[in-house]
Coordinates of C-alpha atoms in Angstrom, one line a residue:
X17 CA 63.2 102.0 114.3
X18 CA 63.1 100.5 117.7
X19 CA 64.0 96.6 116.6
X20 CA 65.8 96.1 113.4
X21 CA 67.6 99.5 112.9
X22 CA 69.5 98.4 116.1
X23 CA 70.2 95.6 115.2
X24 CA 71.7 96.4 111.7
X25 CA 73.8 99.6 112.7
X26 CA 76.8 97.9 113.7
X27 CA 77.0 96.2 110.1
X28 CA 75.2 99.2 108.9
X29 CA 78.8 101.4 110.4
X30 CA 81.3 99.1 109.5
X31 CA 79.7 99.1 105.5
X32 CA 80.2 102.8 105.9
X33 CA 83.8 102.6 106.8
X34 CA 84.9 100.2 103.8
X35 CA 82.6 102.4 101.5
X36 CA 84.7 105.4 103.1
X37 CA 87.8 104.0 102.6
X38 CA 87.0 103.4 98.9
X39 CA 85.7 106.3 97.8
X40 CA 88.5 108.2 99.5
X41 CA 91.3 106.0 98.5
X42 CA 89.6 106.6 94.8
X43 CA 92.2 107.5 92.0
X44 CA 91.8 106.4 88.3
X45 CA 87.7 107.9 88.8
X46 CA 88.7 111.3 90.0
X47 CA 92.1 111.9 87.9
X48 CA 90.0 111.0 84.8
X49 CA 86.6 113.0 85.6
X50 CA 87.7 115.9 87.6
X51 CA 90.5 116.6 85.7
X52 CA 93.2 119.6 87.2
X53 CA 90.1 121.3 88.8
X54 CA 88.7 118.8 91.1
X55 CA 91.7 116.7 92.9
X56 CA 92.2 114.8 96.1
X57 CA 94.4 113.7 98.5
X58 CA 94.9 110.9 95.6
X59 CA 95.3 113.1 92.3
X60 CA 97.2 115.5 94.3
X61 CA 100.1 113.1 95.6
X62 CA 100.1 111.8 91.9
X63 CA 100.8 115.5 90.4
X64 CA 102.8 116.3 93.1
X65 CA 105.1 113.5 92.4
X66 CA 104.9 112.8 88.6
X67 CA 104.1 116.8 87.5
X68 CA 105.9 119.0 90.8
X69 CA 108.2 116.3 92.1
X70 CA 107.2 117.8 95.3
X71 CA 108.6 114.3 97.3
X72 CA 108.2 116.5 101.2
X73 CA 105.0 117.8 99.8
X74 CA 103.9 114.0 98.6
X75 CA 104.8 112.6 101.8
X76 CA 103.0 114.9 104.4
X77 CA 100.4 114.5 102.0
X78 CA 100.7 110.0 102.0
X79 CA 100.6 110.9 106.3
X80 CA 97.4 112.3 106.5
X81 CA 96.0 110.0 104.1
X82 CA 97.0 107.2 106.7
X83 CA 95.5 108.9 109.9
X84 CA 92.2 109.0 108.0
X85 CA 92.5 105.5 107.6
X86 CA 93.8 104.6 110.6
X87 CA 90.9 106.1 111.9
X88 CA 88.3 104.4 109.2
X89 CA 90.0 101.5 110.2
X90 CA 89.2 101.6 114.0
X91 CA 85.8 102.5 113.2
X92 CA 85.0 99.7 111.1
X93 CA 87.0 97.3 113.8
X94 CA 84.7 98.3 116.7
X95 CA 82.0 97.5 114.5
X96 CA 82.4 94.1 113.6
X97 CA 83.1 94.0 117.3
X98 CA 79.5 94.6 118.3
X99 CA 78.6 93.0 115.1
X100 CA 80.2 89.6 116.1
X101 CA 78.2 89.8 119.6
X102 CA 74.9 90.2 118.1
X103 CA 75.7 87.1 115.7
X104 CA 76.2 85.6 118.8
X105 CA 73.3 86.2 120.6
X106 CA 71.3 85.3 117.5
X107 CA 68.7 82.2 117.5
X108 CA 69.9 80.0 114.8
X109 CA 66.3 79.4 113.6
X110 CA 65.0 82.6 111.7
X111 CA 61.3 83.0 110.6
X112 CA 61.8 83.8 106.0
X113 CA 59.3 86.3 104.9
X114 CA 58.6 88.2 102.0
X115 CA 59.1 91.7 102.2
X116 CA 56.5 94.5 101.2
X117 CA 55.2 97.9 101.8
X118 CA 57.4 100.6 100.7
X119 CA 60.5 99.7 102.1
X120 CA 60.2 96.8 99.6
X121 CA 59.7 98.8 96.5
X122 CA 62.4 101.4 97.5
X123 CA 64.8 98.9 97.6
X124 CA 64.1 97.4 93.9
X125 CA 63.7 100.9 92.9
X126 CA 67.1 101.1 94.6
X127 CA 68.6 97.9 92.9
X128 CA 67.1 99.3 89.7
X129 CA 68.7 102.9 89.5
X130 CA 72.3 101.0 90.2
X131 CA 72.1 98.6 87.2
X132 CA 71.0 101.8 85.1
X133 CA 74.1 103.4 86.3
X134 CA 76.1 100.8 85.7
X135 CA 75.0 99.0 82.6
X136 CA 74.6 102.2 80.5
X137 CA 78.0 103.7 80.6
X138 CA 79.5 100.1 79.7
X139 CA 77.1 100.0 77.2
X140 CA 77.9 102.8 75.3
X141 CA 82.0 102.3 75.7
X142 CA 81.6 98.7 73.7
X143 CA 79.2 100.6 71.4
X144 CA 81.8 103.1 70.9
X145 CA 84.3 100.3 70.1
X146 CA 82.4 98.7 67.6
X147 CA 82.0 102.6 66.2
X148 CA 84.3 101.7 63.4
X149 CA 84.1 98.1 62.7
X150 CA 87.2 96.3 64.5
X151 CA 89.8 99.3 63.9
X152 CA 90.1 99.5 67.4
X153 CA 90.8 95.7 68.1
X154 CA 93.2 95.9 64.9
X155 CA 95.1 98.8 66.1
X156 CA 95.6 97.2 69.7
X157 CA 98.5 95.2 68.0
X158 CA 100.6 98.8 67.0
X159 CA 101.6 101.6 69.2
X160 CA 99.1 104.0 68.5
X161 CA 99.1 107.8 66.6
X162 CA 102.0 108.9 67.0
X163 CA 103.8 106.4 69.0
X164 CA 101.7 107.2 72.1
X165 CA 102.6 103.9 73.3
X166 CA 105.9 102.4 73.6
X167 CA 104.4 99.3 74.1
X168 CA 101.5 97.1 71.4
X169 CA 98.3 97.3 73.2
X170 CA 98.1 93.5 72.9
X171 CA 101.7 93.4 75.0
X172 CA 99.8 95.8 77.3
X173 CA 97.3 92.8 78.0
X174 CA 99.9 90.3 78.3
X175 CA 101.4 92.4 80.7
X176 CA 97.9 92.8 83.0
X177 CA 97.3 89.7 82.7
X178 CA 100.9 88.2 83.9
X179 CA 101.3 90.9 86.4
X180 CA 97.5 89.8 87.7
X181 CA 98.3 86.6 88.0
X182 CA 101.1 86.6 90.3
X183 CA 99.6 89.6 92.4
X184 CA 97.0 86.9 92.8
X185 CA 98.8 84.0 93.6
X186 CA 101.3 85.7 96.2
X187 CA 97.8 87.7 98.1
X188 CA 95.4 84.7 98.0
X189 CA 98.7 82.6 99.8
X190 CA 99.4 85.7 102.3
X191 CA 95.2 85.9 102.9
X192 CA 95.4 82.8 103.5
X193 CA 98.1 82.7 105.9
X194 CA 97.1 85.5 107.6
X195 CA 93.5 84.7 108.2
X196 CA 95.2 81.1 109.8
X197 CA 96.7 83.0 112.1
X198 CA 94.8 85.4 112.9
X199 CA 92.1 82.5 114.1
X200 CA 94.0 80.4 116.0
X201 CA 95.3 83.4 117.7
X202 CA 92.3 84.9 119.2
X203 CA 91.3 80.4 119.8
X204 CA 93.6 80.4 121.6
X205 CA 95.2 82.0 124.4
X206 CA 96.7 85.8 123.1
X207 CA 95.1 88.6 124.0
X208 CA 91.6 90.2 121.9
X209 CA 93.3 93.2 121.6
X210 CA 96.1 91.6 119.7
X211 CA 94.7 89.9 118.0
X212 CA 92.3 93.5 116.7
X213 CA 95.6 95.0 116.7
X214 CA 97.2 92.4 114.0
X215 CA 93.5 92.0 112.0
X216 CA 93.9 96.0 111.8
X217 CA 97.2 96.3 110.7
X218 CA 96.6 94.1 108.0
X219 CA 93.9 96.4 106.8
X220 CA 95.6 98.8 106.5
X221 CA 96.6 98.1 102.7
X222 CA 92.9 97.8 102.2
X223 CA 92.4 101.7 103.5
X224 CA 96.4 103.3 102.2
X225 CA 95.2 104.5 98.4
X226 CA 97.4 102.4 96.0
X227 CA 98.9 105.5 95.1
X228 CA 100.3 105.6 98.3
X229 CA 101.7 102.3 98.3
X230 CA 103.3 103.0 94.5
X231 CA 104.8 105.9 95.9
X232 CA 106.1 104.3 98.8
X233 CA 107.6 101.5 97.0
X234 CA 109.4 104.2 94.6
X235 CA 110.2 106.4 97.5
X236 CA 111.8 103.4 99.6
X237 CA 113.6 101.7 96.7
X238 CA 115.6 104.7 96.0
X239 CA 117.9 104.4 99.3
X240 CA 118.9 100.8 98.7
X241 CA 121.4 99.9 96.7
X242 CA 121.6 99.1 92.9
X243 CA 118.0 99.9 90.5
X244 CA 115.4 98.1 91.9
X245 CA 112.6 100.3 90.1
X246 CA 113.5 98.6 87.3
X247 CA 112.3 94.8 89.2
X248 CA 109.5 93.5 86.8
X249 CA 108.4 92.0 89.9
X250 CA 107.7 95.7 91.5
X251 CA 104.2 95.3 89.6
X252 CA 102.9 92.5 91.2
X253 CA 104.2 92.8 94.5
X254 CA 101.9 96.1 95.1
X255 CA 99.4 94.8 93.6
X256 CA 99.6 91.7 95.8
X257 CA 99.4 94.5 99.1
X258 CA 96.3 96.1 97.6
X259 CA 94.4 92.6 97.4
X260 CA 96.2 90.6 100.6
X261 CA 93.2 92.8 102.6
X262 CA 90.4 91.7 100.2
X263 CA 91.0 88.2 100.3
X264 CA 91.6 87.9 104.6
X265 CA 88.1 90.6 104.9
X266 CA 86.6 87.4 102.7
X267 CA 88.0 84.6 104.3
X268 CA 88.8 85.3 108.0
X269 CA 85.0 85.6 108.6
X270 CA 84.2 81.7 107.0
X271 CA 87.2 80.6 109.0
X272 CA 85.9 81.7 111.8
X273 CA 82.6 80.0 111.8
X274 CA 84.3 76.8 111.4
X275 CA 82.9 74.7 114.8
X276 CA 86.1 74.1 116.8
X277 CA 84.7 71.1 117.9
X278 CA 84.8 69.2 114.2
X279 CA 88.9 70.7 114.8
X280 CA 89.1 68.7 117.8
X281 CA 87.4 65.3 116.8
X282 CA 89.6 65.3 113.6
X283 CA 92.1 65.6 116.1
X284 CA 91.5 63.2 118.8
X285 CA 91.2 61.0 115.5
X286 CA 94.4 61.4 115.4
X287 CA 95.2 64.0 112.4
X288 CA 97.8 66.1 112.2
X289 CA 97.0 69.7 111.9
X290 CA 97.6 70.0 108.0
X291 CA 94.7 67.0 107.8
X292 CA 92.4 69.2 109.8
X293 CA 92.7 72.3 107.9
X294 CA 92.5 69.9 104.7
X295 CA 89.6 67.6 105.9
X296 CA 88.0 70.1 107.9
X297 CA 89.0 73.9 106.8
X298 CA 89.5 73.6 103.3
X299 CA 86.1 72.6 102.7
X300 CA 84.2 74.5 104.5
X301 CA 86.1 77.5 103.2
X302 CA 87.4 76.5 99.5
X303 CA 84.2 78.1 97.9
X304 CA 85.0 81.3 99.9
X305 CA 88.9 80.9 98.9
X306 CA 87.9 80.6 95.2
X307 CA 85.5 83.5 95.4
X308 CA 88.3 85.7 96.9
X309 CA 90.7 84.4 94.2
X310 CA 88.8 85.9 91.2
X311 CA 87.8 88.9 93.2
X312 CA 91.2 89.6 93.9
X313 CA 92.3 88.8 90.0
X314 CA 89.7 91.7 89.0
X315 CA 90.5 94.4 91.4
X316 CA 94.6 93.1 90.7
X317 CA 93.4 93.1 86.5
X318 CA 92.1 97.0 87.1
X319 CA 94.7 98.5 89.6
X320 CA 95.9 101.2 88.1
X321 CA 97.2 103.8 91.4
X322 CA 100.2 101.5 92.1
X323 CA 100.9 100.7 89.0
X324 CA 101.0 103.9 87.2
X325 CA 104.6 104.4 89.8
X326 CA 105.8 101.6 89.1
X327 CA 105.3 100.4 85.1
X328 CA 108.1 100.9 83.0
X329 CA 107.1 102.8 79.8
X330 CA 107.9 99.3 78.0
X331 CA 106.1 97.3 80.5
X332 CA 103.0 98.8 81.1
X333 CA 99.6 97.1 81.7
X334 CA 96.1 97.4 79.9
X335 CA 94.9 100.6 82.6
X336 CA 98.1 102.5 82.2
X337 CA 97.8 102.3 78.7
X338 CA 93.9 103.5 78.3
X339 CA 95.3 106.1 80.5
X340 CA 98.3 107.7 78.3
X341 CA 95.7 107.0 75.4
X342 CA 93.2 108.8 76.4
X343 CA 95.5 111.9 77.7
X344 CA 96.7 112.1 74.2
X345 CA 95.0 113.5 70.9
X346 CA 93.9 111.2 67.3
X347 CA 91.1 109.5 66.9
X348 CA 92.7 105.9 66.7
X349 CA 94.1 106.5 70.4
X350 CA 90.4 106.9 71.2
X351 CA 89.7 103.8 69.4
X352 CA 92.1 102.1 70.8
X353 CA 90.7 103.2 74.3
X354 CA 87.8 101.8 73.8
X355 CA 88.7 98.3 72.6
X356 CA 91.2 98.1 75.9
X357 CA 88.3 99.1 77.7
X358 CA 86.1 96.5 76.8
X359 CA 88.9 94.0 77.2
X360 CA 88.5 94.8 81.0
X361 CA 85.1 94.6 80.8
X362 CA 84.9 91.1 79.5
X363 CA 87.8 89.9 81.5
X364 CA 85.3 91.2 84.7
X365 CA 82.6 89.4 83.3
X366 CA 83.6 86.3 83.4
X367 CA 85.3 86.2 86.6
X368 CA 81.9 87.5 87.8
X369 CA 80.3 84.6 86.6
X370 CA 82.8 82.6 87.7
X371 CA 82.1 83.6 90.8
X372 CA 78.2 82.9 90.5
X373 CA 78.8 79.5 89.5
X374 CA 80.5 78.2 92.2
X375 CA 77.2 78.9 94.6
X376 CA 75.8 81.7 96.7
X377 CA 77.6 80.8 99.7
X378 CA 78.0 83.8 102.2
X379 CA 81.2 84.6 101.0
X380 CA 82.9 86.7 104.2
X381 CA 82.6 90.7 104.7
X382 CA 81.7 91.2 101.2

């Protein structure tokens, strides 16, 4: 309590702010499990927009959520500043020891509890998808019971793959450029307050819910000339806006950790800024960039909040199709939903395996 806890307090505060943002902006879980009885700002914005058509009320709730997000991001930024100071004062050599005592057993128990809470529901879901053989998977070629979907399950899966690919490529590009700019400003003569303000602004999509993002796109595009709300690029753009902060949070600390003397030495030998990035920065941050790409792809693939606003019925993604299937009666719809969820699980596991295959190097703040 006198040594370890004070040193961990900045990291714990930063982690608590991130967890708060993820929990406060959770949409799919609350909508499915809470129903009409338990509501949050997320589901209330969705219901007021889709069912009640109360756009002014939904906009007011969105502003309340943005204010809470800005406060949480400010706390997280302050914690990161204290954490960086603590890391700068830390000795370069550490003594590795095997944890012993009650804390070690508590950590093991917590890890086992997390595994059980994750594995059991997933295993039950996969088992249900195989309950009638492969009937649910075969039904994915159709449109569900009594035409519940306007697009087949396989077409929805292809829509998800295309949108997630486009969103991930755009998010990685924007996140990399933003990280490079922030690092360059912090190494230059820019004021620290300006850099932190830009960092916080780039993190806003991490806390502002995907529902708010989708609702904002819907309202804004309605004010512009032309029917841009039917553009196929809307879903990838919204998903990229959600994924970009995750890429920045993973990549930025790694770029900041690169020794400036290496870059200066390369520049002194005649390397251009582009070559310095290619020969110095990219080899160090390449593994983290690949991990951020895989992580962002998984997030985009399962994104539901913004996509539920922007996807048309004939271009629905797999998460949107699953939500529609489980909201309509019919055993065939349930079997299709089980099979579709299993497909998402398989893709997520493959992406996690890719992340694990690139090694266990430190990958930013996640």
